[in-house]
């Protein structure tokens, strides 16, 4: 892998995780629009945005192949439901003043991936991974005892995104074609939602021109980080992506605490401390596995 190829991979990945990290600013700017309305517009405008992207990258063949496969479509329908839940909970959390809870959910996500790998894919876990899970469990337990309002957001985000990733790995469909089909499947539901709003006399767009403009670009906000991420993931080792993914929840944590003035209560502080220790163990295990893989490949080639 050339240094030029790798350097571009870092640029793409850092841009993707950076955008995901500051996305609370976008959703905060859409207040006072209802969270479900925001997600409805996000889904509907993502469809043409992704269609243009797929057209530009000449990936319509992938879309047609997926549409013609019943098993793939059933899997994408299930993943569409999960990503819709994830998006709704995320916007509810951000616009409800719980950015810290949303960031904690995405810190937990890699650990939920480990659990899925062990129980569903029968993957062996190292001692570091078991220790990471146990320590993270202490953090979740603290939230259960002292911050239930945070807990449901944190666990909903971690569960939905982890199982979303698991389902997407079961089908051989690219990121953009897959997300296009998912949003296409969700579009009728959210069209009905917006139609019901119109029938009740509620406005379909934002209360100001700025809100309306932000809603119109919400599809791009959905598609652009995904495109950057897929380009970065193609160019970088799995372990590198695994470490860089913590940029997004870290930025969200800093914004919640420093910018939005959310209170870091003792319970929240304990939960974050536990999760950060767990993340350190997770990264240690990830780097160790990558190093062992390189050593093994070097021995085979010698």
PDB file of C-alpha atoms in Angstrom:
ATOM      1  CA  UNK A   1       0.000   0.000   0.000  1.00  0.00           C
ATOM      2  CA  UNK A   2       1.631   3.275  -1.137  1.00  0.00           C
ATOM      3  CA  UNK A   3       2.124   6.217   1.217  1.00  0.00           C
ATOM      4  CA  UNK A   4       0.073   8.367  -1.189  1.00  0.00           C
ATOM      5  CA  UNK A   5      -2.793   5.856  -1.041  1.00  0.00           C
ATOM      6  CA  UNK A   6      -2.595   5.716   2.759  1.00  0.00           C
ATOM      7  CA  UNK A   7      -2.382   9.500   3.137  1.00  0.00           C
ATOM      8  CA  UNK A   8      -5.572   9.931   1.133  1.00  0.00           C
ATOM      9  CA  UNK A   9      -7.175   7.238   3.298  1.00  0.00           C
ATOM     10  CA  UNK A  10      -6.423   9.260   6.424  1.00  0.00           C
ATOM     11  CA  UNK A  11      -7.827  12.426   4.836  1.00  0.00           C
ATOM     12  CA  UNK A  12     -11.078  10.691   3.870  1.00  0.00           C
ATOM     13  CA  UNK A  13     -11.489   8.918   7.216  1.00  0.00           C
ATOM     14  CA  UNK A  14     -10.669  11.982   9.315  1.00  0.00           C
ATOM     15  CA  UNK A  15     -13.111  14.066   7.282  1.00  0.00           C
ATOM     16  CA  UNK A  16     -15.860  11.449   7.720  1.00  0.00           C
ATOM     17  CA  UNK A  17     -15.442  11.050  11.471  1.00  0.00           C
ATOM     18  CA  UNK A  18     -14.990  14.805  11.869  1.00  0.00           C
ATOM     19  CA  UNK A  19     -18.296  15.482  10.102  1.00  0.00           C
ATOM     20  CA  UNK A  20     -20.071  12.821  12.154  1.00  0.00           C
ATOM     21  CA  UNK A  21     -18.544  14.376  15.256  1.00  0.00           C
ATOM     22  CA  UNK A  22     -19.937  17.860  14.625  1.00  0.00           C
ATOM     23  CA  UNK A  23     -23.319  16.761  13.258  1.00  0.00           C
ATOM     24  CA  UNK A  24     -25.071  17.739  16.531  1.00  0.00           C
ATOM     25  CA  UNK A  25     -24.538  21.363  15.446  1.00  0.00           C
ATOM     26  CA  UNK A  26     -26.640  20.668  12.347  1.00  0.00           C
ATOM     27  CA  UNK A  27     -29.513  19.090  14.261  1.00  0.00           C
ATOM     28  CA  UNK A  28     -29.402  21.735  17.000  1.00  0.00           C
ATOM     29  CA  UNK A  29     -29.832  24.368  14.270  1.00  0.00           C
ATOM     30  CA  UNK A  30     -33.095  22.665  13.254  1.00  0.00           C
ATOM     31  CA  UNK A  31     -34.780  23.266  16.625  1.00  0.00           C
ATOM     32  CA  UNK A  32     -37.802  23.733  17.060  1.00  0.00           C
ATOM     33  CA  UNK A  33     -38.679  21.257  14.277  1.00  0.00           C
ATOM     34  CA  UNK A  34     -39.915  17.919  15.678  1.00  0.00           C
ATOM     35  CA  UNK A  35     -37.338  15.101  15.663  1.00  0.00           C
ATOM     36  CA  UNK A  36     -39.540  12.778  13.577  1.00  0.00           C
ATOM     37  CA  UNK A  37     -40.054  15.547  11.014  1.00  0.00           C
ATOM     38  CA  UNK A  38     -36.283  16.060  10.780  1.00  0.00           C
ATOM     39  CA  UNK A  39     -35.682  12.347  10.178  1.00  0.00           C
ATOM     40  CA  UNK A  40     -38.514  12.237   7.619  1.00  0.00           C
ATOM     41  CA  UNK A  41     -36.868  14.994   5.572  1.00  0.00           C
ATOM     42  CA  UNK A  42     -33.463  13.381   6.042  1.00  0.00           C
ATOM     43  CA  UNK A  43     -34.718  10.094   4.597  1.00  0.00           C
ATOM     44  CA  UNK A  44     -36.650  11.657   1.706  1.00  0.00           C
ATOM     45  CA  UNK A  45     -33.814  13.936   0.582  1.00  0.00           C
ATOM     46  CA  UNK A  46     -31.231  11.180   0.981  1.00  0.00           C
ATOM     47  CA  UNK A  47     -32.963   9.183  -1.786  1.00  0.00           C
ATOM     48  CA  UNK A  48     -32.213  11.602  -4.684  1.00  0.00           C
ATOM     49  CA  UNK A  49     -28.828  12.527  -3.195  1.00  0.00           C
ATOM     50  CA  UNK A  50     -27.736   8.886  -3.092  1.00  0.00           C
ATOM     51  CA  UNK A  51     -29.266   8.256  -6.524  1.00  0.00           C
ATOM     52  CA  UNK A  52     -27.030  10.979  -7.992  1.00  0.00           C
ATOM     53  CA  UNK A  53     -24.031   9.542  -6.160  1.00  0.00           C
ATOM     54  CA  UNK A  54     -24.714   6.032  -7.466  1.00  0.00           C
ATOM     55  CA  UNK A  55     -25.195   7.399 -10.986  1.00  0.00           C
ATOM     56  CA  UNK A  56     -21.864   9.250 -10.785  1.00  0.00           C
ATOM     57  CA  UNK A  57     -20.043   6.140  -9.560  1.00  0.00           C
ATOM     58  CA  UNK A  58     -21.861   3.870 -12.056  1.00  0.00           C
ATOM     59  CA  UNK A  59     -23.207   1.547  -9.345  1.00  0.00           C
ATOM     60  CA  UNK A  60     -26.761   1.028 -10.643  1.00  0.00           C
ATOM     61  CA  UNK A  61     -25.876  -2.580 -11.444  1.00  0.00           C
ATOM     62  CA  UNK A  62     -25.370  -3.193  -7.716  1.00  0.00           C
ATOM     63  CA  UNK A  63     -28.768  -1.661  -6.948  1.00  0.00           C
ATOM     64  CA  UNK A  64     -30.542  -3.783  -9.570  1.00  0.00           C
ATOM     65  CA  UNK A  65     -28.839  -6.962  -8.326  1.00  0.00           C
ATOM     66  CA  UNK A  66     -29.932  -6.250  -4.751  1.00  0.00           C
ATOM     67  CA  UNK A  67     -33.511  -5.423  -5.773  1.00  0.00           C
ATOM     68  CA  UNK A  68     -33.750  -8.771  -7.549  1.00  0.00           C
ATOM     69  CA  UNK A  69     -32.599 -10.817  -4.539  1.00  0.00           C
ATOM     70  CA  UNK A  70     -35.357 -11.596  -2.005  1.00  0.00           C
ATOM     71  CA  UNK A  71     -32.959 -12.498   0.827  1.00  0.00           C
ATOM     72  CA  UNK A  72     -30.939  -9.328   0.328  1.00  0.00           C
ATOM     73  CA  UNK A  73     -34.082  -7.188   0.280  1.00  0.00           C
ATOM     74  CA  UNK A  74     -35.429  -8.747   3.492  1.00  0.00           C
ATOM     75  CA  UNK A  75     -32.093  -8.091   5.187  1.00  0.00           C
ATOM     76  CA  UNK A  76     -31.999  -4.497   3.929  1.00  0.00           C
ATOM     77  CA  UNK A  77     -35.569  -3.980   5.125  1.00  0.00           C
ATOM     78  CA  UNK A  78     -34.521  -5.069   8.626  1.00  0.00           C
ATOM     79  CA  UNK A  79     -31.408  -2.878   8.507  1.00  0.00           C
ATOM     80  CA  UNK A  80     -33.548   0.047   7.290  1.00  0.00           C
ATOM     81  CA  UNK A  81     -35.760  -0.278  10.375  1.00  0.00           C
ATOM     82  CA  UNK A  82     -32.679  -0.281  12.621  1.00  0.00           C
ATOM     83  CA  UNK A  83     -31.077   2.755  10.996  1.00  0.00           C
ATOM     84  CA  UNK A  84     -34.398   4.629  11.203  1.00  0.00           C
ATOM     85  CA  UNK A  85     -34.577   3.874  14.933  1.00  0.00           C
ATOM     86  CA  UNK A  86     -30.963   5.004  15.287  1.00  0.00           C
ATOM     87  CA  UNK A  87     -31.569   8.288  13.475  1.00  0.00           C
ATOM     88  CA  UNK A  88     -34.744   9.105  15.420  1.00  0.00           C
ATOM     89  CA  UNK A  89     -33.177   8.332  18.819  1.00  0.00           C
ATOM     90  CA  UNK A  90     -30.067  10.314  17.912  1.00  0.00           C
ATOM     91  CA  UNK A  91     -31.992  13.445  16.925  1.00  0.00           C
ATOM     92  CA  UNK A  92     -34.247  13.101  19.995  1.00  0.00           C
ATOM     93  CA  UNK A  93     -31.131  12.847  22.176  1.00  0.00           C
ATOM     94  CA  UNK A  94     -29.277  15.764  20.597  1.00  0.00           C
ATOM     95  CA  UNK A  95     -32.243  18.130  20.476  1.00  0.00           C
ATOM     96  CA  UNK A  96     -33.396  17.022  23.923  1.00  0.00           C
ATOM     97  CA  UNK A  97     -30.150  18.193  25.526  1.00  0.00           C
ATOM     98  CA  UNK A  98     -28.528  14.749  25.865  1.00  0.00           C
ATOM     99  CA  UNK A  99     -25.536  14.953  23.528  1.00  0.00           C
ATOM    100  CA  UNK A 100     -23.378  13.291  26.215  1.00  0.00           C
ATOM    101  CA  UNK A 101     -25.721  10.284  26.209  1.00  0.00           C
ATOM    102  CA  UNK A 102     -25.517  10.003  22.412  1.00  0.00           C
ATOM    103  CA  UNK A 103     -21.719  10.171  22.454  1.00  0.00           C
ATOM    104  CA  UNK A 104     -21.623   7.415  25.074  1.00  0.00           C
ATOM    105  CA  UNK A 105     -23.776   5.254  22.802  1.00  0.00           C
ATOM    106  CA  UNK A 106     -21.236   5.489  19.993  1.00  0.00           C
ATOM    107  CA  UNK A 107     -18.352   4.820  22.383  1.00  0.00           C
ATOM    108  CA  UNK A 108     -20.165   1.609  23.350  1.00  0.00           C
ATOM    109  CA  UNK A 109     -20.845   0.567  19.760  1.00  0.00           C
ATOM    110  CA  UNK A 110     -17.504  -1.242  19.152  1.00  0.00           C
ATOM    111  CA  UNK A 111     -18.023  -3.239  22.356  1.00  0.00           C
ATOM    112  CA  UNK A 112     -21.483  -4.282  21.210  1.00  0.00           C
ATOM    113  CA  UNK A 113     -19.838  -5.359  17.951  1.00  0.00           C
ATOM    114  CA  UNK A 114     -17.542  -7.594  20.018  1.00  0.00           C
ATOM    115  CA  UNK A 115     -20.569  -9.170  21.738  1.00  0.00           C
ATOM    116  CA  UNK A 116     -22.271  -9.801  18.404  1.00  0.00           C
ATOM    117  CA  UNK A 117     -19.084 -11.335  17.056  1.00  0.00           C
ATOM    118  CA  UNK A 118     -18.843 -13.679  20.028  1.00  0.00           C
ATOM    119  CA  UNK A 119     -22.470 -14.782  20.389  1.00  0.00           C
ATOM    120  CA  UNK A 120     -23.666 -14.698  16.779  1.00  0.00           C
ATOM    121  CA  UNK A 121     -20.484 -15.263  14.783  1.00  0.00           C
ATOM    122  CA  UNK A 122     -18.765 -17.504  17.376  1.00  0.00           C
ATOM    123  CA  UNK A 123     -15.625 -15.376  17.387  1.00  0.00           C
ATOM    124  CA  UNK A 124     -13.050 -15.972  20.133  1.00  0.00           C
ATOM    125  CA  UNK A 125     -12.536 -13.095  22.557  1.00  0.00           C
ATOM    126  CA  UNK A 126      -9.174 -12.219  24.082  1.00  0.00           C
ATOM    127  CA  UNK A 127      -8.719 -11.446  27.774  1.00  0.00           C
ATOM    128  CA  UNK A 128      -8.410  -7.746  26.918  1.00  0.00           C
ATOM    129  CA  UNK A 129     -11.752  -7.846  25.133  1.00  0.00           C
ATOM    130  CA  UNK A 130     -13.472  -9.610  28.046  1.00  0.00           C
ATOM    131  CA  UNK A 131     -11.973  -7.064  30.445  1.00  0.00           C
ATOM    132  CA  UNK A 132     -13.169  -4.201  28.230  1.00  0.00           C
ATOM    133  CA  UNK A 133     -16.700  -5.611  28.226  1.00  0.00           C
ATOM    134  CA  UNK A 134     -16.709  -6.064  32.009  1.00  0.00           C
ATOM    135  CA  UNK A 135     -15.511  -2.508  32.673  1.00  0.00           C
ATOM    136  CA  UNK A 136     -17.987  -1.079  30.160  1.00  0.00           C
ATOM    137  CA  UNK A 137     -20.693  -3.044  31.965  1.00  0.00           C
ATOM    138  CA  UNK A 138     -19.843  -1.131  35.151  1.00  0.00           C
ATOM    139  CA  UNK A 139     -20.392   2.131  33.300  1.00  0.00           C
ATOM    140  CA  UNK A 140     -23.746   0.966  31.929  1.00  0.00           C
ATOM    141  CA  UNK A 141     -24.720  -0.226  35.406  1.00  0.00           C
ATOM    142  CA  UNK A 142     -23.951   3.213  36.822  1.00  0.00           C
ATOM    143  CA  UNK A 143     -26.277   4.803  34.267  1.00  0.00           C
ATOM    144  CA  UNK A 144     -28.981   2.268  35.122  1.00  0.00           C
ATOM    145  CA  UNK A 145     -28.766   3.250  38.794  1.00  0.00           C
ATOM    146  CA  UNK A 146     -28.436   7.007  38.448  1.00  0.00           C
ATOM    147  CA  UNK A 147     -29.234   8.249  34.934  1.00  0.00           C
ATOM    148  CA  UNK A 148     -32.051   6.254  33.337  1.00  0.00           C
ATOM    149  CA  UNK A 149     -32.878   9.211  31.100  1.00  0.00           C
ATOM    150  CA  UNK A 150     -29.446   8.785  29.521  1.00  0.00           C
ATOM    151  CA  UNK A 151     -29.448   4.987  29.541  1.00  0.00           C
ATOM    152  CA  UNK A 152     -32.253   4.366  27.040  1.00  0.00           C
ATOM    153  CA  UNK A 153     -30.656   6.745  24.526  1.00  0.00           C
ATOM    154  CA  UNK A 154     -27.180   5.284  25.002  1.00  0.00           C
ATOM    155  CA  UNK A 155     -28.258   1.648  24.722  1.00  0.00           C
ATOM    156  CA  UNK A 156     -30.711   2.270  21.864  1.00  0.00           C
ATOM    157  CA  UNK A 157     -27.977   3.892  19.781  1.00  0.00           C
ATOM    158  CA  UNK A 158     -25.398   1.216  20.589  1.00  0.00           C
ATOM    159  CA  UNK A 159     -27.793  -1.708  19.982  1.00  0.00           C
ATOM    160  CA  UNK A 160     -29.364  -0.350  16.798  1.00  0.00           C
ATOM    161  CA  UNK A 161     -26.088   0.607  15.128  1.00  0.00           C
ATOM    162  CA  UNK A 162     -24.271  -2.578  16.142  1.00  0.00           C
ATOM    163  CA  UNK A 163     -27.040  -4.813  14.798  1.00  0.00           C
ATOM    164  CA  UNK A 164     -27.337  -2.577  11.735  1.00  0.00           C
ATOM    165  CA  UNK A 165     -23.664  -3.210  11.019  1.00  0.00           C
ATOM    166  CA  UNK A 166     -24.127  -6.934  11.617  1.00  0.00           C
ATOM    167  CA  UNK A 167     -27.015  -7.157   9.141  1.00  0.00           C
ATOM    168  CA  UNK A 168     -25.159  -5.136   6.518  1.00  0.00           C
ATOM    169  CA  UNK A 169     -22.249  -7.558   6.739  1.00  0.00           C
ATOM    170  CA  UNK A 170     -24.626 -10.411   5.850  1.00  0.00           C
ATOM    171  CA  UNK A 171     -25.255  -9.038   2.346  1.00  0.00           C
ATOM    172  CA  UNK A 172     -22.750  -8.148  -0.346  1.00  0.00           C
ATOM    173  CA  UNK A 173     -24.080  -4.673  -1.115  1.00  0.00           C
ATOM    174  CA  UNK A 174     -21.944  -1.535  -1.183  1.00  0.00           C
ATOM    175  CA  UNK A 175     -22.472   1.275   1.315  1.00  0.00           C
ATOM    176  CA  UNK A 176     -24.092   3.792  -1.056  1.00  0.00           C
ATOM    177  CA  UNK A 177     -26.322   1.300  -2.955  1.00  0.00           C
ATOM    178  CA  UNK A 178     -27.351  -0.284   0.344  1.00  0.00           C
ATOM    179  CA  UNK A 179     -28.226   3.015   2.007  1.00  0.00           C
ATOM    180  CA  UNK A 180     -30.101   4.092  -1.135  1.00  0.00           C
ATOM    181  CA  UNK A 181     -32.305   0.992  -0.969  1.00  0.00           C
ATOM    182  CA  UNK A 182     -32.802   1.421   2.787  1.00  0.00           C
ATOM    183  CA  UNK A 183     -33.937   5.026   2.426  1.00  0.00           C
ATOM    184  CA  UNK A 184     -36.100   4.012  -0.548  1.00  0.00           C
ATOM    185  CA  UNK A 185     -37.827   1.425   1.656  1.00  0.00           C
ATOM    186  CA  UNK A 186     -38.321   3.971   4.443  1.00  0.00           C
ATOM    187  CA  UNK A 187     -39.517   6.765   2.157  1.00  0.00           C
ATOM    188  CA  UNK A 188     -43.215   5.681   1.911  1.00  0.00           C
ATOM    189  CA  UNK A 189     -43.526   5.576   5.711  1.00  0.00           C
ATOM    190  CA  UNK A 190     -42.119   9.070   6.116  1.00  0.00           C
ATOM    191  CA  UNK A 191     -44.159  10.385   3.185  1.00  0.00           C
ATOM    192  CA  UNK A 192     -47.260   9.204   5.047  1.00  0.00           C
ATOM    193  CA  UNK A 193     -45.949  10.923   8.182  1.00  0.00           C
ATOM    194  CA  UNK A 194     -45.453  14.250   6.395  1.00  0.00           C
ATOM    195  CA  UNK A 195     -48.810  13.855   4.634  1.00  0.00           C
ATOM    196  CA  UNK A 196     -50.500  13.442   7.997  1.00  0.00           C
ATOM    197  CA  UNK A 197     -48.799  16.632   9.195  1.00  0.00           C
ATOM    198  CA  UNK A 198     -50.161  18.501   6.190  1.00  0.00           C
ATOM    199  CA  UNK A 199     -53.665  17.177   6.818  1.00  0.00           C
ATOM    200  CA  UNK A 200     -53.440  18.445  10.401  1.00  0.00           C
ATOM    201  CA  UNK A 201     -52.448  21.872   9.144  1.00  0.00           C
ATOM    202  CA  UNK A 202     -48.837  21.703  10.355  1.00  0.00           C
ATOM    203  CA  UNK A 203     -46.118  23.179   8.098  1.00  0.00           C
ATOM    204  CA  UNK A 204     -44.178  20.667   6.003  1.00  0.00           C
ATOM    205  CA  UNK A 205     -40.992  22.734   5.939  1.00  0.00           C
ATOM    206  CA  UNK A 206     -39.152  24.824   8.507  1.00  0.00           C
ATOM    207  CA  UNK A 207     -40.540  27.879  10.323  1.00  0.00           C
ATOM    208  CA  UNK A 208     -37.876  30.098   8.690  1.00  0.00           C
ATOM    209  CA  UNK A 209     -36.025  30.076   5.324  1.00  0.00           C
ATOM    210  CA  UNK A 210     -32.860  28.954   7.153  1.00  0.00           C
ATOM    211  CA  UNK A 211     -34.629  25.939   8.674  1.00  0.00           C
ATOM    212  CA  UNK A 212     -36.045  25.024   5.254  1.00  0.00           C
ATOM    213  CA  UNK A 213     -32.603  25.296   3.627  1.00  0.00           C
ATOM    214  CA  UNK A 214     -31.094  23.052   6.300  1.00  0.00           C
ATOM    215  CA  UNK A 215     -33.823  20.459   5.775  1.00  0.00           C
ATOM    216  CA  UNK A 216     -33.155  20.478   2.021  1.00  0.00           C
ATOM    217  CA  UNK A 217     -29.448  19.675   2.519  1.00  0.00           C
ATOM    218  CA  UNK A 218     -30.112  16.972   5.132  1.00  0.00           C
ATOM    219  CA  UNK A 219     -29.775  14.301   2.440  1.00  0.00           C
ATOM    220  CA  UNK A 220     -26.257  15.520   1.679  1.00  0.00           C
ATOM    221  CA  UNK A 221     -25.464  15.540   5.406  1.00  0.00           C
ATOM    222  CA  UNK A 222     -26.438  11.857   5.410  1.00  0.00           C
ATOM    223  CA  UNK A 223     -24.570  10.815   2.260  1.00  0.00           C
ATOM    224  CA  UNK A 224     -21.315  12.813   2.355  1.00  0.00           C
ATOM    225  CA  UNK A 225     -19.762  11.365   5.552  1.00  0.00           C
ATOM    226  CA  UNK A 226     -20.711   7.874   4.383  1.00  0.00           C
ATOM    227  CA  UNK A 227     -18.965   8.375   1.043  1.00  0.00           C
ATOM    228  CA  UNK A 228     -15.845   9.739   2.738  1.00  0.00           C
ATOM    229  CA  UNK A 229     -15.845   6.851   5.214  1.00  0.00           C
ATOM    230  CA  UNK A 230     -16.088   4.159   2.527  1.00  0.00           C
ATOM    231  CA  UNK A 231     -13.216   5.756   0.592  1.00  0.00           C
ATOM    232  CA  UNK A 232     -11.112   5.911   3.754  1.00  0.00           C
ATOM    233  CA  UNK A 233     -11.936   2.342   4.786  1.00  0.00           C
ATOM    234  CA  UNK A 234     -10.773   1.073   1.390  1.00  0.00           C
ATOM    235  CA  UNK A 235      -7.332   2.610   1.922  1.00  0.00           C
ATOM    236  CA  UNK A 236      -6.610   2.011   5.615  1.00  0.00           C
ATOM    237  CA  UNK A 237      -6.113  -1.090   7.806  1.00  0.00           C
ATOM    238  CA  UNK A 238      -9.095  -2.241   9.880  1.00  0.00           C
ATOM    239  CA  UNK A 239      -7.252  -1.467  13.119  1.00  0.00           C
ATOM    240  CA  UNK A 240      -6.663   2.131  12.030  1.00  0.00           C
ATOM    241  CA  UNK A 241     -10.343   2.641  11.229  1.00  0.00           C
ATOM    242  CA  UNK A 242     -11.187   1.015  14.569  1.00  0.00           C
ATOM    243  CA  UNK A 243      -9.150   3.644  16.404  1.00  0.00           C
ATOM    244  CA  UNK A 244     -10.189   6.639  14.285  1.00  0.00           C
ATOM    245  CA  UNK A 245     -13.884   5.877  14.846  1.00  0.00           C
ATOM    246  CA  UNK A 246     -13.594   7.311  18.374  1.00  0.00           C
ATOM    247  CA  UNK A 247     -13.036  10.792  16.934  1.00  0.00           C
ATOM    248  CA  UNK A 248     -16.780  11.267  16.357  1.00  0.00           C
ATOM    249  CA  UNK A 249     -18.061  10.476  19.880  1.00  0.00           C
ATOM    250  CA  UNK A 250     -15.126  12.389  21.392  1.00  0.00           C
ATOM    251  CA  UNK A 251     -16.074  15.522  19.451  1.00  0.00           C
ATOM    252  CA  UNK A 252     -19.709  15.011  20.464  1.00  0.00           C
ATOM    253  CA  UNK A 253     -18.682  14.640  24.114  1.00  0.00           C
ATOM    254  CA  UNK A 254     -16.641  17.855  23.994  1.00  0.00           C
ATOM    255  CA  UNK A 255     -19.502  19.753  22.363  1.00  0.00           C
ATOM    256  CA  UNK A 256     -22.053  18.443  24.842  1.00  0.00           C
ATOM    257  CA  UNK A 257     -19.881  19.397  27.808  1.00  0.00           C
ATOM    258  CA  UNK A 258     -18.157  22.584  26.614  1.00  0.00           C
ATOM    259  CA  UNK A 259     -20.468  24.055  23.972  1.00  0.00           C
ATOM    260  CA  UNK A 260     -23.970  23.002  24.975  1.00  0.00           C
ATOM    261  CA  UNK A 261     -23.351  23.225  28.718  1.00  0.00           C
ATOM    262  CA  UNK A 262     -24.561  19.741  29.632  1.00  0.00           C
ATOM    263  CA  UNK A 263     -23.714  18.791  33.213  1.00  0.00           C
ATOM    264  CA  UNK A 264     -21.172  16.022  33.764  1.00  0.00           C
ATOM    265  CA  UNK A 265     -22.784  14.539  36.868  1.00  0.00           C
ATOM    266  CA  UNK A 266     -20.816  12.073  39.049  1.00  0.00           C
ATOM    267  CA  UNK A 267     -22.790   9.180  37.528  1.00  0.00           C
ATOM    268  CA  UNK A 268     -22.076  10.354  33.982  1.00  0.00           C
ATOM    269  CA  UNK A 269     -18.411  10.955  34.853  1.00  0.00           C
ATOM    270  CA  UNK A 270     -18.080   7.417  36.241  1.00  0.00           C
ATOM    271  CA  UNK A 271     -19.783   5.960  33.163  1.00  0.00           C
ATOM    272  CA  UNK A 272     -17.478   7.847  30.794  1.00  0.00           C
ATOM    273  CA  UNK A 273     -14.381   6.894  32.810  1.00  0.00           C
ATOM    274  CA  UNK A 274     -15.370   3.219  32.666  1.00  0.00           C
ATOM    275  CA  UNK A 275     -16.077   3.376  28.926  1.00  0.00           C
ATOM    276  CA  UNK A 276     -12.802   5.185  28.203  1.00  0.00           C
ATOM    277  CA  UNK A 277     -10.832   2.521  30.082  1.00  0.00           C
ATOM    278  CA  UNK A 278     -12.752  -0.113  28.131  1.00  0.00           C
ATOM    279  CA  UNK A 279     -11.921   1.721  24.885  1.00  0.00           C
ATOM    280  CA  UNK A 280      -8.215   1.702  25.765  1.00  0.00           C
ATOM    281  CA  UNK A 281      -8.372  -2.073  26.249  1.00  0.00           C
ATOM    282  CA  UNK A 282     -10.326  -2.413  22.998  1.00  0.00           C
ATOM    283  CA  UNK A 283      -7.685  -0.459  21.070  1.00  0.00           C
ATOM    284  CA  UNK A 284      -4.910  -2.499  22.734  1.00  0.00           C
ATOM    285  CA  UNK A 285      -6.570  -5.729  21.590  1.00  0.00           C
ATOM    286  CA  UNK A 286      -7.159  -4.330  18.089  1.00  0.00           C
ATOM    287  CA  UNK A 287      -3.554  -3.208  17.637  1.00  0.00           C
ATOM    288  CA  UNK A 288      -2.277  -6.499  19.064  1.00  0.00           C
ATOM    289  CA  UNK A 289      -4.381  -8.521  16.628  1.00  0.00           C
ATOM    290  CA  UNK A 290      -3.177  -6.421  13.688  1.00  0.00           C
ATOM    291  CA  UNK A 291       0.458  -6.835  14.778  1.00  0.00           C
ATOM    292  CA  UNK A 292       0.046 -10.609  15.126  1.00  0.00           C
ATOM    293  CA  UNK A 293      -1.517 -10.727  11.659  1.00  0.00           C
ATOM    294  CA  UNK A 294       1.441  -8.865  10.129  1.00  0.00           C
ATOM    295  CA  UNK A 295       3.931 -11.169  11.864  1.00  0.00           C
ATOM    296  CA  UNK A 296       2.048 -14.224  10.595  1.00  0.00           C
ATOM    297  CA  UNK A 297       2.001 -12.895   7.025  1.00  0.00           C
ATOM    298  CA  UNK A 298       5.712 -12.064   7.221  1.00  0.00           C
ATOM    299  CA  UNK A 299       6.514 -15.630   8.323  1.00  0.00           C
ATOM    300  CA  UNK A 300       4.417 -17.099   5.514  1.00  0.00           C
ATOM    301  CA  UNK A 301       6.154 -14.980   2.879  1.00  0.00           C
ATOM    302  CA  UNK A 302       9.667 -15.720   4.162  1.00  0.00           C
TER     303      UNK A 302
END
